Short mmCIF file of C-alpha atoms in Angstrom, two decimals:
data_model
loop_
_atom_site.label_atom_id
_atom_site.label_comp_id
_atom_site.label_asym_id
_atom_site.label_seq_id
_atom_site.Cartn_x
_atom_site.Cartn_y
_atom_site.Cartn_z
CA MET A 411 -16.87 24.91 -12.84
CA LEU A 412 -18.73 22.93 -10.02
CA ALA A 413 -22.66 22.27 -9.62
CA LEU A 414 -24.16 19.95 -7.56
CA ASP A 415 -28.26 19.33 -8.01
CA ASN A 416 -30.46 17.68 -6.21
CA VAL A 417 -27.39 15.71 -4.58
CA GLN A 418 -28.13 12.99 -2.23
CA ALA A 419 -25.45 11.00 -0.21
CA GLY A 420 -24.63 9.08 3.23
CA TYR A 421 -23.19 5.91 4.77
CA ASP A 422 -24.86 2.37 3.75
CA GLU A 423 -29.03 3.06 4.25
CA SER A 424 -28.11 6.40 6.06
CA MET A 425 -28.42 9.15 4.47
CA ILE A 426 -26.91 12.55 5.41
CA LEU A 427 -27.43 14.97 2.94
CA HIS A 428 -30.54 15.73 1.21
CA ASP A 429 -31.50 17.51 -2.16
CA VAL A 430 -28.57 19.46 -2.03
CA THR A 431 -27.67 21.82 -4.74
CA PHE A 432 -24.72 23.28 -5.15
CA ARG A 433 -22.57 25.89 -7.43
CA LEU A 434 -19.17 27.07 -7.37
CA SER A 435 -17.67 29.60 -10.20
CA GLU A 436 -14.27 29.82 -11.03
CA ASN A 437 -11.84 31.40 -8.84
CA GLN A 438 -14.51 31.76 -5.90
CA VAL A 439 -14.02 30.59 -2.57
CA VAL A 440 -17.00 29.17 -1.38
CA CYS A 441 -17.26 28.68 2.53
CA VAL A 442 -19.48 25.94 4.10
CA LEU A 443 -19.99 26.53 7.73
CA GLY A 444 -22.93 24.25 10.13
CA ARG A 445 -22.84 22.29 13.30
CA ASN A 446 -20.91 19.23 13.72
CA GLY A 447 -22.42 16.41 12.10
CA VAL A 448 -24.99 17.94 9.82
CA GLY A 449 -22.98 16.74 6.73
CA LYS A 450 -20.48 19.27 5.54
CA SER A 451 -17.37 16.29 5.50
CA THR A 452 -20.17 14.33 3.75
CA LEU A 453 -20.42 16.92 1.61
CA ILE A 454 -17.20 17.16 0.57
CA LYS A 455 -16.52 13.42 0.10
CA THR A 456 -18.90 13.31 -2.45
CA ILE A 457 -17.80 16.11 -4.63
CA MET A 458 -14.08 14.27 -4.23
CA GLY A 459 -16.01 11.09 -5.06
CA VAL A 460 -14.61 9.08 -1.54
CA LEU A 461 -18.49 9.00 -1.44
CA GLN A 462 -20.42 8.30 -4.34
CA ALA A 463 -23.77 10.67 -4.58
CA GLU A 464 -27.07 8.06 -4.53
CA GLN A 465 -29.11 10.23 -6.06
CA GLY A 466 -28.35 13.50 -8.40
CA ARG A 467 -26.39 14.80 -10.39
CA ILE A 468 -22.17 16.28 -9.67
CA ASP A 469 -20.82 18.22 -12.75
CA PHE A 470 -17.66 19.56 -13.10
CA ALA A 471 -15.45 21.87 -15.49
CA GLY A 472 -18.60 20.86 -18.19
CA GLU A 473 -18.47 17.45 -17.38
CA ASP A 474 -20.58 14.52 -15.90
CA ILE A 475 -18.16 13.29 -12.91
CA THR A 476 -21.28 11.73 -10.33
CA LYS A 477 -20.41 7.98 -11.44
CA THR A 478 -16.78 8.76 -11.47
CA LYS A 479 -13.59 7.74 -9.22
CA PRO A 480 -11.62 9.31 -6.71
CA ALA A 481 -8.74 9.08 -8.81
CA GLU A 482 -10.54 10.54 -11.94
CA ARG A 483 -11.86 13.70 -10.57
CA ALA A 484 -8.00 13.98 -8.80
CA HIS A 485 -7.16 13.86 -12.64
CA LYS A 486 -9.47 16.52 -13.69
CA GLY A 487 -7.68 18.90 -11.47
CA ILE A 488 -9.63 18.23 -7.56
CA SER A 489 -7.38 18.55 -4.95
CA TYR A 490 -8.57 17.34 -1.02
CA VAL A 491 -7.36 18.16 2.44
CA PRO A 492 -9.47 15.96 3.99
CA GLN A 493 -10.35 16.31 7.90
CA GLY A 494 -7.91 14.25 9.87
CA ARG A 495 -5.27 15.24 7.58
CA GLU A 496 -4.71 11.28 6.73
CA ILE A 497 -1.15 11.74 5.50
CA PHE A 498 0.61 8.31 4.87
CA SER A 499 2.31 8.17 8.05
CA ASN A 500 4.58 5.14 6.68
CA LEU A 501 6.06 7.55 3.65
CA SER A 502 8.82 10.40 4.46
CA VAL A 503 6.99 13.71 4.36
CA GLU A 504 8.75 13.99 0.46
CA GLU A 505 7.43 11.42 -0.03
CA ASN A 506 4.09 12.48 0.60
CA LEU A 507 4.58 15.49 -1.17
CA THR A 508 5.81 13.83 -4.30
CA LEU A 509 2.18 11.98 -4.16
CA GLY A 510 0.62 15.28 -4.34
CA LEU A 511 2.64 15.60 -7.94
CA GLU A 512 0.41 12.27 -9.23
CA THR A 513 -2.18 14.45 -11.40
CA ASN A 514 -0.58 17.30 -11.65
CA PRO A 515 0.51 17.66 -15.42
CA ASN A 516 3.67 19.29 -15.16
CA PRO A 517 5.10 17.70 -12.20
CA SER A 518 8.41 19.47 -11.23
CA LEU A 519 9.96 19.29 -7.65
CA ALA A 520 10.66 23.02 -7.68
CA LEU A 521 6.90 23.14 -6.94
CA PHE A 522 8.24 22.29 -3.35
CA LYS A 523 10.19 25.45 -2.99
CA ASN A 524 6.78 27.41 -2.81
CA ILE A 525 5.12 24.57 -0.23
CA TYR A 526 8.52 25.00 1.61
CA GLN A 527 7.95 28.62 1.53
CA TYR A 528 4.50 28.29 2.77
CA PHE A 529 5.47 25.54 5.52
CA PRO A 530 9.18 25.85 6.51
CA VAL A 531 8.38 23.08 8.82
CA LEU A 532 8.04 20.53 5.97
CA LYS A 533 11.28 21.24 4.39
CA GLU A 534 13.09 20.65 8.39
CA MET A 535 11.42 16.93 8.40
CA LYS A 536 10.95 16.04 4.75
CA LYS A 537 13.02 12.65 5.53
CA ARG A 538 11.11 12.25 8.65
CA ASN A 539 8.14 10.08 8.40
CA GLY A 540 4.74 11.82 8.63
CA GLY A 541 3.40 9.65 11.13
CA ASP A 542 6.46 11.39 13.12
CA LEU A 543 4.82 15.19 12.92
CA SER A 544 2.60 16.83 15.00
CA GLY A 545 -0.93 17.01 14.28
CA GLY A 546 -0.53 20.80 13.37
CA GLN A 547 2.19 19.58 11.10
CA GLN A 548 0.59 17.06 9.53
CA GLN A 549 -1.90 19.27 9.12
CA GLN A 550 0.13 21.57 6.87
CA LEU A 551 1.69 18.41 4.96
CA ALA A 552 -2.05 17.97 4.15
CA ILE A 553 -2.45 21.16 2.59
CA GLY A 554 1.19 20.89 1.07
CA ARG A 555 0.44 17.63 -1.14
CA ALA A 556 -2.81 19.00 -2.07
CA LEU A 557 -0.96 22.01 -3.46
CA ALA A 558 1.52 19.95 -5.39
CA ALA A 559 -0.79 18.79 -7.62
CA GLU A 560 -1.57 22.93 -8.80
CA PRO A 561 -5.64 21.90 -8.56
CA ASN A 562 -7.99 24.11 -10.24
CA LEU A 563 -10.70 22.99 -7.45
CA LEU A 564 -9.14 22.70 -3.93
CA LEU A 565 -11.11 21.43 -1.02
CA LEU A 566 -10.41 21.82 2.62
CA ASP A 567 -12.10 20.09 5.48
CA GLU A 568 -11.57 21.81 8.62
CA PRO A 569 -8.18 23.25 8.24
CA ALA A 570 -7.97 24.68 11.24
CA GLU A 571 -9.26 22.19 13.56
CA GLY A 572 -7.90 20.90 16.92
CA ILE A 573 -4.03 22.89 15.99
CA GLN A 574 -2.55 25.10 17.39
CA PRO A 575 -3.24 29.12 17.41
CA ASN A 576 0.24 29.90 15.16
CA ILE A 577 -0.10 26.65 13.06
CA VAL A 578 -3.82 28.11 12.53
CA ASP A 579 -2.52 31.80 11.50
CA ALA A 580 -0.38 29.73 9.26
CA ILE A 581 -2.61 27.99 7.45
CA GLN A 582 -4.90 31.08 7.17
CA ASP A 583 -2.07 33.43 5.78
CA VAL A 584 -2.05 30.54 3.00
CA ILE A 585 -5.74 30.19 2.01
CA ILE A 586 -5.58 34.12 1.54
CA ASP A 587 -2.63 33.89 -0.47
CA LEU A 588 -3.69 31.48 -3.15
CA LYS A 589 -7.29 33.33 -2.91
CA LYS A 590 -4.91 36.71 -4.25
CA ASN A 591 -2.26 35.33 -6.08
CA THR A 592 -3.70 32.06 -7.78
CA GLU A 593 -6.38 31.47 -9.76
CA THR A 594 -7.14 28.05 -6.98
CA ALA A 595 -10.94 27.72 -6.41
CA MET A 596 -11.88 26.51 -3.21
CA VAL A 597 -14.34 24.80 -1.09
CA LEU A 598 -13.68 25.88 2.47
CA VAL A 599 -15.14 24.41 5.45
CA GLU A 600 -14.98 26.13 8.14
CA GLN A 601 -15.93 26.97 12.23
CA ASP A 602 -14.04 30.33 12.62
CA ILE A 603 -16.50 32.52 11.06
CA PRO A 604 -14.81 35.76 11.08
CA PHE A 605 -11.76 34.29 8.92
CA ALA A 606 -14.71 32.71 6.98
CA GLU A 607 -16.12 35.69 5.94
CA SER A 608 -12.74 37.64 5.28
CA VAL A 609 -11.89 34.97 2.51
CA GLY A 610 -15.60 33.65 1.05
CA ASP A 611 -17.02 34.88 -1.44
CA TYR A 612 -20.53 33.11 -1.15
CA PHE A 613 -21.39 30.81 1.85
CA TYR A 614 -23.69 28.19 2.32
CA VAL A 615 -24.67 26.85 5.90
CA ILE A 616 -25.86 23.44 6.49
CA ASP A 617 -28.39 21.74 8.96
CA ARG A 618 -29.23 18.31 9.12
CA GLY A 619 -27.89 17.75 5.64
CA ARG A 620 -30.34 20.46 3.98
CA ILE A 621 -29.04 23.96 2.75
CA MET A 622 -30.62 26.61 5.32
CA TYR A 623 -29.12 29.04 3.97
CA GLU A 624 -26.89 30.72 1.08
CA GLY A 625 -25.51 33.93 0.11
CA GLU A 626 -22.88 36.25 -0.68
CA GLU A 627 -23.30 37.75 2.63
CA LEU A 628 -22.94 36.04 5.92
CA ASP A 629 -26.34 36.40 7.25
CA ARG A 630 -25.48 36.59 10.90
CA GLU A 631 -28.35 36.94 12.22
CA ARG A 632 -30.25 34.60 9.56
CA ALA A 633 -27.03 31.93 10.00
CA GLU A 634 -26.19 32.51 13.41
CA ALA A 635 -29.59 30.13 14.38
CA TYR A 636 -28.01 27.48 13.03
CA LEU A 637 -24.43 27.31 14.01
CA SER A 638 -25.29 27.90 17.51
CA LEU A 639 -25.23 25.02 19.76
CA MET B 936 35.35 -24.01 15.62
CA GLU B 937 34.89 -25.49 11.88
CA ALA B 938 31.81 -27.53 13.23
CA ILE B 939 30.11 -24.14 14.51
CA LEU B 940 30.84 -22.00 12.08
CA LEU B 941 29.23 -25.01 9.92
CA GLN B 942 26.07 -25.29 11.72
CA LEU B 943 26.11 -21.00 11.51
CA PHE B 944 26.05 -21.32 7.88
CA ASN B 945 23.40 -23.85 7.57
CA GLY B 946 21.34 -21.59 10.29
CA LEU B 947 21.99 -19.31 7.31
CA SER B 948 21.19 -21.15 5.08
CA LEU B 949 17.56 -22.53 6.20
CA GLY B 950 17.48 -18.93 7.27
CA SER B 951 17.66 -17.82 3.76
CA ILE B 952 15.43 -20.78 2.06
CA LEU B 953 12.65 -19.35 4.79
CA LEU B 954 13.10 -16.12 3.69
CA LEU B 955 12.84 -17.11 0.31
CA ILE B 956 9.82 -19.06 0.70
CA ALA B 957 7.83 -15.85 3.08
CA LEU B 958 9.53 -13.36 0.23
CA GLY B 959 5.91 -13.45 -1.54
CA LEU B 960 3.67 -13.66 1.14
CA ALA B 961 5.20 -11.06 2.59
CA ILE B 962 4.25 -8.75 -0.28
CA THR B 963 0.37 -10.75 -0.62
CA PHE B 964 -0.27 -10.97 3.14
CA GLY B 965 2.17 -8.81 5.16
CA LEU B 966 1.55 -5.95 2.66
CA MET B 967 -2.09 -6.43 1.14
CA ASN B 968 -3.79 -8.17 3.89
CA VAL B 969 -4.93 -10.84 2.07
CA ILE B 970 -4.11 -14.58 3.90
CA ASN B 971 -3.12 -16.00 0.53
CA MET B 972 -3.48 -19.87 0.99
CA ALA B 973 -2.62 -20.43 -2.50
CA HIS B 974 0.55 -18.92 -1.86
CA GLY B 975 2.22 -22.33 -1.54
CA GLU B 976 0.68 -23.48 -4.89
CA LEU B 977 2.45 -20.61 -6.24
CA ILE B 978 5.42 -21.85 -5.66
CA MET B 979 4.26 -24.89 -7.02
CA ILE B 980 3.56 -23.22 -10.06
CA GLY B 981 7.66 -21.82 -10.17
CA ALA B 982 8.83 -25.00 -9.72
CA TYR B 983 6.95 -26.71 -12.43
CA ALA B 984 8.00 -23.82 -14.85
CA ALA B 985 11.70 -24.79 -13.62
CA TYR B 986 11.02 -27.91 -14.89
CA VAL B 987 9.22 -27.11 -18.03
CA VAL B 988 12.30 -24.70 -19.04
CA GLN B 989 14.73 -27.78 -18.16
CA LEU B 990 12.98 -30.07 -20.66
CA LEU B 991 12.75 -27.48 -23.59
CA PHE B 992 16.65 -27.27 -23.02
CA LEU B 993 17.15 -31.21 -22.96
CA THR B 994 15.21 -31.57 -25.73
CA TYR B 995 15.77 -28.79 -28.31
CA LEU B 996 19.92 -27.97 -27.19
CA PRO B 997 22.61 -29.31 -27.39
CA GLU B 998 23.79 -30.79 -24.25
CA GLY B 999 26.53 -28.07 -23.53
CA MET B 1000 24.31 -25.64 -22.74
CA PHE B 1001 21.86 -27.64 -20.42
CA SER B 1002 23.32 -25.91 -17.33
CA TRP B 1003 22.09 -22.44 -18.90
CA TYR B 1004 18.31 -23.86 -18.34
CA PHE B 1005 18.42 -22.12 -14.81
CA ILE B 1006 19.21 -18.70 -15.77
CA PHE B 1007 16.34 -18.96 -17.90
CA ALA B 1008 14.32 -20.67 -15.12
CA LEU B 1009 14.07 -17.99 -12.66
CA PRO B 1010 12.82 -15.19 -15.09
CA ALA B 1011 10.43 -17.87 -16.66
CA SER B 1012 9.29 -18.68 -12.70
CA PHE B 1013 8.67 -15.62 -11.77
CA LEU B 1014 7.00 -14.54 -14.90
CA LEU B 1015 4.53 -17.57 -14.90
CA ALA B 1016 3.78 -17.60 -11.03
CA ALA B 1017 3.03 -13.53 -12.08
CA PHE B 1018 0.64 -14.26 -14.27
CA PHE B 1019 -1.50 -16.53 -12.49
CA GLY B 1020 -1.22 -14.36 -9.40
CA TRP B 1021 -2.77 -11.90 -11.52
CA LEU B 1022 -5.20 -14.02 -13.05
CA LEU B 1023 -6.03 -15.15 -9.14
CA GLU B 1024 -5.75 -11.35 -8.08
CA LEU B 1025 -8.74 -10.72 -11.35
CA SER B 1026 -11.16 -13.47 -10.92
CA VAL B 1027 -11.28 -14.25 -6.80
CA ILE B 1028 -9.31 -11.93 -4.27
CA ARG B 1029 -10.44 -8.39 -5.95
CA HIS B 1030 -14.23 -9.36 -4.71
CA LEU B 1031 -12.58 -10.38 -0.95
CA TYR B 1032 -10.90 -7.16 -0.35
CA GLY B 1033 -11.05 -6.77 3.30
CA ARG B 1034 -13.18 -10.02 3.86
CA PRO B 1035 -9.73 -12.13 5.63
CA LEU B 1036 -11.96 -15.62 6.46
CA ASP B 1037 -13.40 -15.67 2.56
CA SER B 1038 -10.14 -14.72 1.07
CA LEU B 1039 -8.64 -17.62 3.23
CA LEU B 1040 -11.24 -19.91 1.89
CA ALA B 1041 -11.43 -18.77 -1.31
CA THR B 1042 -7.42 -18.59 -1.92
CA PHE B 1043 -7.55 -22.00 -0.48
CA GLY B 1044 -9.70 -23.28 -2.98
CA ALA B 1045 -8.18 -22.06 -5.94
CA GLY B 1046 -4.86 -23.66 -4.49
CA LEU B 1047 -6.61 -27.09 -4.54
CA ILE B 1048 -7.58 -26.44 -8.10
CA LEU B 1049 -4.23 -25.37 -9.20
CA GLN B 1050 -2.74 -28.51 -7.48
CA GLN B 1051 -5.68 -30.57 -9.44
CA LEU B 1052 -4.16 -28.52 -12.94
CA ALA B 1053 -0.85 -29.75 -12.06
CA ARG B 1054 -1.84 -33.30 -11.25
CA THR B 1055 -3.58 -33.25 -14.57
CA ILE B 1056 -0.58 -31.74 -16.42
CA PHE B 1057 2.52 -33.41 -15.07
CA GLY B 1058 0.68 -36.21 -12.84
CA ALA B 1059 1.00 -37.29 -9.56
CA PRO B 1060 4.21 -38.64 -8.77
CA ASN B 1061 7.20 -36.25 -8.01
CA VAL B 1062 9.45 -35.31 -10.93
CA GLY B 1063 13.16 -34.60 -10.23
CA VAL B 1064 15.00 -31.79 -11.71
CA GLN B 1065 18.13 -32.00 -12.56
CA SER B 1066 20.51 -29.29 -11.09
CA PRO B 1067 22.94 -26.89 -13.35
CA THR B 1068 26.84 -28.60 -13.47
CA PHE B 1069 27.87 -25.07 -11.60
CA LEU B 1070 25.78 -25.36 -8.76
CA ALA B 1071 26.74 -29.33 -8.46
CA GLY B 1072 29.47 -30.05 -5.77
CA THR B 1073 31.38 -27.59 -2.98
CA ILE B 1074 32.90 -24.82 -2.65
CA GLU B 1075 35.84 -24.31 -0.32
CA ILE B 1076 35.92 -21.18 2.12
CA PHE B 1077 38.59 -20.95 4.24
CA THR B 1078 38.42 -24.30 5.70
CA LEU B 1079 35.12 -25.09 4.86
CA SER B 1080 33.46 -26.95 2.36
CA ILE B 1081 29.99 -25.53 1.42
CA PRO B 1082 27.50 -27.21 -1.76
CA ALA B 1083 27.53 -24.75 -4.27
CA SER B 1084 23.83 -24.45 -4.34
CA ARG B 1085 23.55 -23.27 -0.71
CA LEU B 1086 25.68 -20.72 -1.51
CA PHE B 1087 24.07 -20.10 -4.52
CA ILE B 1088 20.40 -19.98 -2.90
CA LEU B 1089 22.08 -17.64 -0.07
CA LEU B 1090 23.20 -14.99 -3.00
CA LEU B 1091 20.39 -15.77 -4.61
CA VAL B 1092 17.78 -14.56 -1.59
CA ALA B 1093 20.20 -11.38 -0.60
CA ALA B 1094 19.93 -10.52 -4.52
CA CYS B 1095 15.76 -10.50 -4.24
CA VAL B 1096 15.41 -8.81 -1.28
CA GLY B 1097 17.68 -6.18 -1.86
CA PHE B 1098 15.70 -6.09 -5.06
CA MET B 1099 12.41 -5.65 -3.12
CA PHE B 1100 13.84 -3.11 -0.93
CA TYR B 1101 14.84 -1.00 -3.86
CA TYR B 1102 11.38 -1.27 -5.93
CA PHE B 1103 9.46 -0.25 -2.20
CA TYR B 1104 11.39 2.48 -1.20
CA LYS B 1105 13.45 4.12 -3.77
CA THR B 1106 11.12 3.98 -6.85
CA LYS B 1107 7.37 5.69 -8.11
CA SER B 1108 5.78 2.63 -8.27
CA GLY B 1109 6.76 1.73 -4.85
CA MET B 1110 6.11 4.38 -3.38
CA ARG B 1111 2.42 4.36 -5.03
CA ILE B 1112 2.31 1.02 -3.92
CA ARG B 1113 2.75 1.65 0.11
CA ALA B 1114 0.91 4.57 -0.26
CA VAL B 1115 -2.50 2.49 -1.62
CA MET B 1116 -1.63 -0.27 1.46
CA GLN B 1117 -1.69 2.46 3.83
CA ASN B 1118 -4.67 4.55 3.06
CA ARG B 1119 -6.32 3.58 0.12
CA LYS B 1120 -9.23 6.03 0.07
CA MET B 1121 -6.69 8.88 0.40
CA ALA B 1122 -4.70 7.56 -2.54
CA SER B 1123 -7.14 7.41 -4.72
CA SER B 1124 -8.12 11.16 -4.06
CA LEU B 1125 -4.27 11.71 -4.75
CA GLY B 1126 -4.87 10.48 -8.20
CA ILE B 1127 -3.61 6.91 -8.17
CA ASN B 1128 -5.08 3.86 -9.95
CA THR B 1129 -6.28 1.51 -6.86
CA ARG B 1130 -6.76 -1.13 -8.87
CA ARG B 1131 -3.90 -1.25 -11.08
CA VAL B 1132 -1.84 -1.08 -7.81
CA ASP B 1133 -3.40 -3.93 -6.18
CA SER B 1134 -2.84 -6.09 -9.31
CA THR B 1135 0.29 -5.37 -9.81
CA THR B 1136 1.60 -5.78 -6.21
CA PHE B 1137 -0.28 -9.23 -6.03
CA ALA B 1138 0.96 -10.43 -9.25
CA ILE B 1139 5.11 -9.34 -7.64
CA GLY B 1140 4.02 -11.22 -4.83
CA ALA B 1141 3.35 -14.18 -6.44
CA GLY B 1142 6.40 -13.87 -8.48
CA PHE B 1143 9.00 -14.00 -5.95
CA ALA B 1144 6.77 -17.06 -5.15
CA GLY B 1145 7.36 -18.50 -7.98
CA VAL B 1146 11.40 -17.39 -8.02
CA ALA B 1147 11.32 -19.42 -4.49
CA GLY B 1148 9.82 -22.74 -6.79
CA THR B 1149 12.52 -22.83 -8.70
CA VAL B 1150 14.93 -22.66 -6.25
CA LEU B 1151 13.13 -25.55 -4.36
CA THR B 1152 13.93 -27.32 -7.53
CA LEU B 1153 17.67 -27.39 -5.99
CA ILE B 1154 17.24 -28.87 -2.94
CA GLY B 1155 14.73 -31.95 -3.80
CA PRO B 1156 11.84 -33.12 -6.14
CA ILE B 1157 8.71 -31.42 -6.98
CA GLY B 1158 5.75 -32.33 -7.12
CA PRO B 1159 1.52 -30.98 -7.00
CA THR B 1160 1.75 -30.99 -3.26
CA LEU B 1161 5.43 -29.46 -2.90
CA GLY B 1162 3.39 -26.10 -1.62
CA THR B 1163 1.51 -27.12 1.24
CA ALA B 1164 5.03 -28.63 2.42
CA TYR B 1165 6.11 -25.04 2.91
CA ILE B 1166 2.72 -23.07 3.54
CA VAL B 1167 2.85 -23.31 7.58
CA ASP B 1168 6.54 -22.14 7.05
CA ALA B 1169 5.31 -18.97 5.02
CA PHE B 1170 2.80 -17.42 7.29
CA MET B 1171 5.11 -18.42 10.59
CA VAL B 1172 7.58 -16.10 8.73
CA VAL B 1173 5.73 -13.30 8.58
CA VAL B 1174 3.69 -13.51 11.24
CA VAL B 1175 6.97 -13.33 13.68
CA GLY B 1176 8.60 -10.85 11.73
CA GLY B 1177 5.54 -8.53 11.99
CA VAL B 1178 2.97 -8.17 9.30
CA GLY B 1179 3.64 -5.57 6.78
CA MET B 1180 7.96 -4.80 7.33
CA LEU B 1181 9.61 -6.49 4.91
CA ILE B 1182 12.01 -5.57 7.56
CA GLY B 1183 10.83 -8.07 10.10
CA THR B 1184 10.58 -10.88 7.72
CA VAL B 1185 13.96 -11.01 7.13
CA ALA B 1186 15.19 -10.94 10.45
CA SER B 1187 12.41 -13.29 11.06
CA ALA B 1188 13.80 -16.30 8.60
CA LEU B 1189 17.14 -15.75 9.80
CA GLY B 1190 16.05 -16.15 12.95
CA ILE B 1191 14.12 -18.75 12.56
CA GLY B 1192 17.08 -20.69 10.52
CA MET B 1193 19.23 -20.07 13.13
CA PHE B 1194 17.35 -21.15 15.88
CA ASN B 1195 16.19 -24.31 14.24
CA THR B 1196 19.70 -25.25 13.34
CA ILE B 1197 21.16 -24.73 16.36
CA PHE B 1198 18.40 -26.68 18.32
CA GLU B 1199 18.59 -29.32 15.54
CA TYR B 1200 22.16 -29.60 16.50
CA VAL B 1201 21.91 -29.45 20.63
CA THR B 1202 19.04 -31.78 20.26
CA ASN B 1203 17.90 -33.80 17.51
CA ALA B 1204 15.30 -32.80 14.17
CA SER B 1205 12.01 -33.43 16.03
CA MET B 1206 12.59 -31.79 18.88
CA GLY B 1207 14.39 -29.09 17.15
CA ARG B 1208 11.82 -28.21 15.54
CA VAL B 1209 9.18 -28.36 18.71
CA LEU B 1210 11.36 -25.89 20.31
CA VAL B 1211 12.00 -23.50 17.65
CA PHE B 1212 7.81 -23.40 18.15
CA ILE B 1213 7.92 -23.09 21.71
CA LEU B 1214 10.10 -19.97 20.87
CA ILE B 1215 7.93 -18.38 18.29
CA ILE B 1216 4.65 -18.85 20.62
CA LEU B 1217 7.13 -17.38 23.53
CA VAL B 1218 7.70 -14.05 21.11
CA LEU B 1219 4.50 -13.35 20.01
CA GLN B 1220 3.39 -13.80 23.28
CA TRP B 1221 5.81 -10.93 24.32
CA ARG B 1222 5.01 -9.26 20.54
CA PRO B 1223 2.28 -10.13 19.46
CA ASN B 1224 2.27 -7.71 16.86
CA GLY B 1225 5.99 -9.55 15.86
CA LEU B 1226 9.34 -8.78 15.90
CA PHE B 1227 9.02 -5.14 14.03
CA HIS B 1228 6.01 -3.41 14.23
CA LEU B 1229 4.61 0.23 12.64
CA ARG B 1230 3.99 2.48 15.73
CA THR B 1231 2.43 5.87 14.17
CA ARG B 1232 1.09 8.97 15.35
CA SER B 1233 -2.43 9.61 13.84
CA LEU B 1234 -4.90 11.92 14.72
CA ASP B 1235 -3.21 13.08 18.18
#
């Protein structure tokens, strides 16, 4: 479904990702692990198109999307929960969710019911500005917004980072539910290794912009060398 | 008592004119952060659009229909200025987003080109546009006699502001615009065509400048340099109100109009102006980001 071949990407002159080859099939949950600053977010951004690959090739659903803009990729069914949430703080919670419908081929407000079921706090706050929400609530909003698009591929960049434990639980429950009950494929960047192991079908471990390990099982001993500080 | 009421109305009237001049800039500068020095020339284009519509009516339609020209001039000026704005965005500004100094210079140059264009087509001297008959004369409200044109401007500005609030806060395309202006990358990641949003937004801002131009034909003669007289006021209103805040632009235009009139009443015309500028400097000392300012909680 998604294939990156020998992708190189980064900011201006400094390349972060080197020669990354990455595969994801339908319905699969792929976890990306690695320490801070090794290129996990860069990988996600390159898949979304927020960063353009300098070299290599990206295919999605059988089409070459290497040169396309994020908006086109979004219309092809990729949805993105960025690190740092990036919700629209001057727009209401409801408007943020409505923007998620932008790429949904069958937009319907009924979808919000599911999202509010996942994250009841969003319903309570729906008239408030996104910027009034706490960090954890903003993260829930960012995930809700991505789900409103009913994507084929959901990119989650450290959804549990810097968030209080009960909200982390709520988010993890949603990811588990999506895996069980929908056909959404996911790329999940995660620091919580036990959680990653519980939902992941396939694992990549990145270090210094290169893929150092991949496999269907997270081989703790080999992986840990790249994950421990 | 009557004198005070009349001054209050004059203040409101001046405020409404300032607001109309600044409304387009509140979009192109306030929302899009383009230091658009050609804003004045977009106003000038709107004024000449009214002039041309008036000429067409004089030439081709019976005299009885003449006053109706103004009703056609308003949308015509909006569309013509919006078209020029669209062209300006497409040819120049598109390449200069996020480069305020460059866009300042480039739009200043574009403004000069537009001025020369007007001079070439219409000649350097000012031309007069005859007010429609229904806007001549005065209207009696209680004991006050108010010029009909001033009252009309007030109502028109209210309608424009109402339309803008409706468009930006209640419609889907308004929502897209706000999303793109806040976080371009994320908006694009959600599937919004940011190029199209940029060019429509700029065109709408330019269109409102055009409407302001038509209204200025009610106040005095128009010429190729009409815009330069208003550009400072327009920026002043937007900056004092708070960049990016429509409501701030409204408050600041009415405030500046009011204080200007009061100061002029108490002192004289030039002293009043000085006092207004002093007041503005004080306000900006107290609130460097303008009267209204967005406070948000991001990543805490």
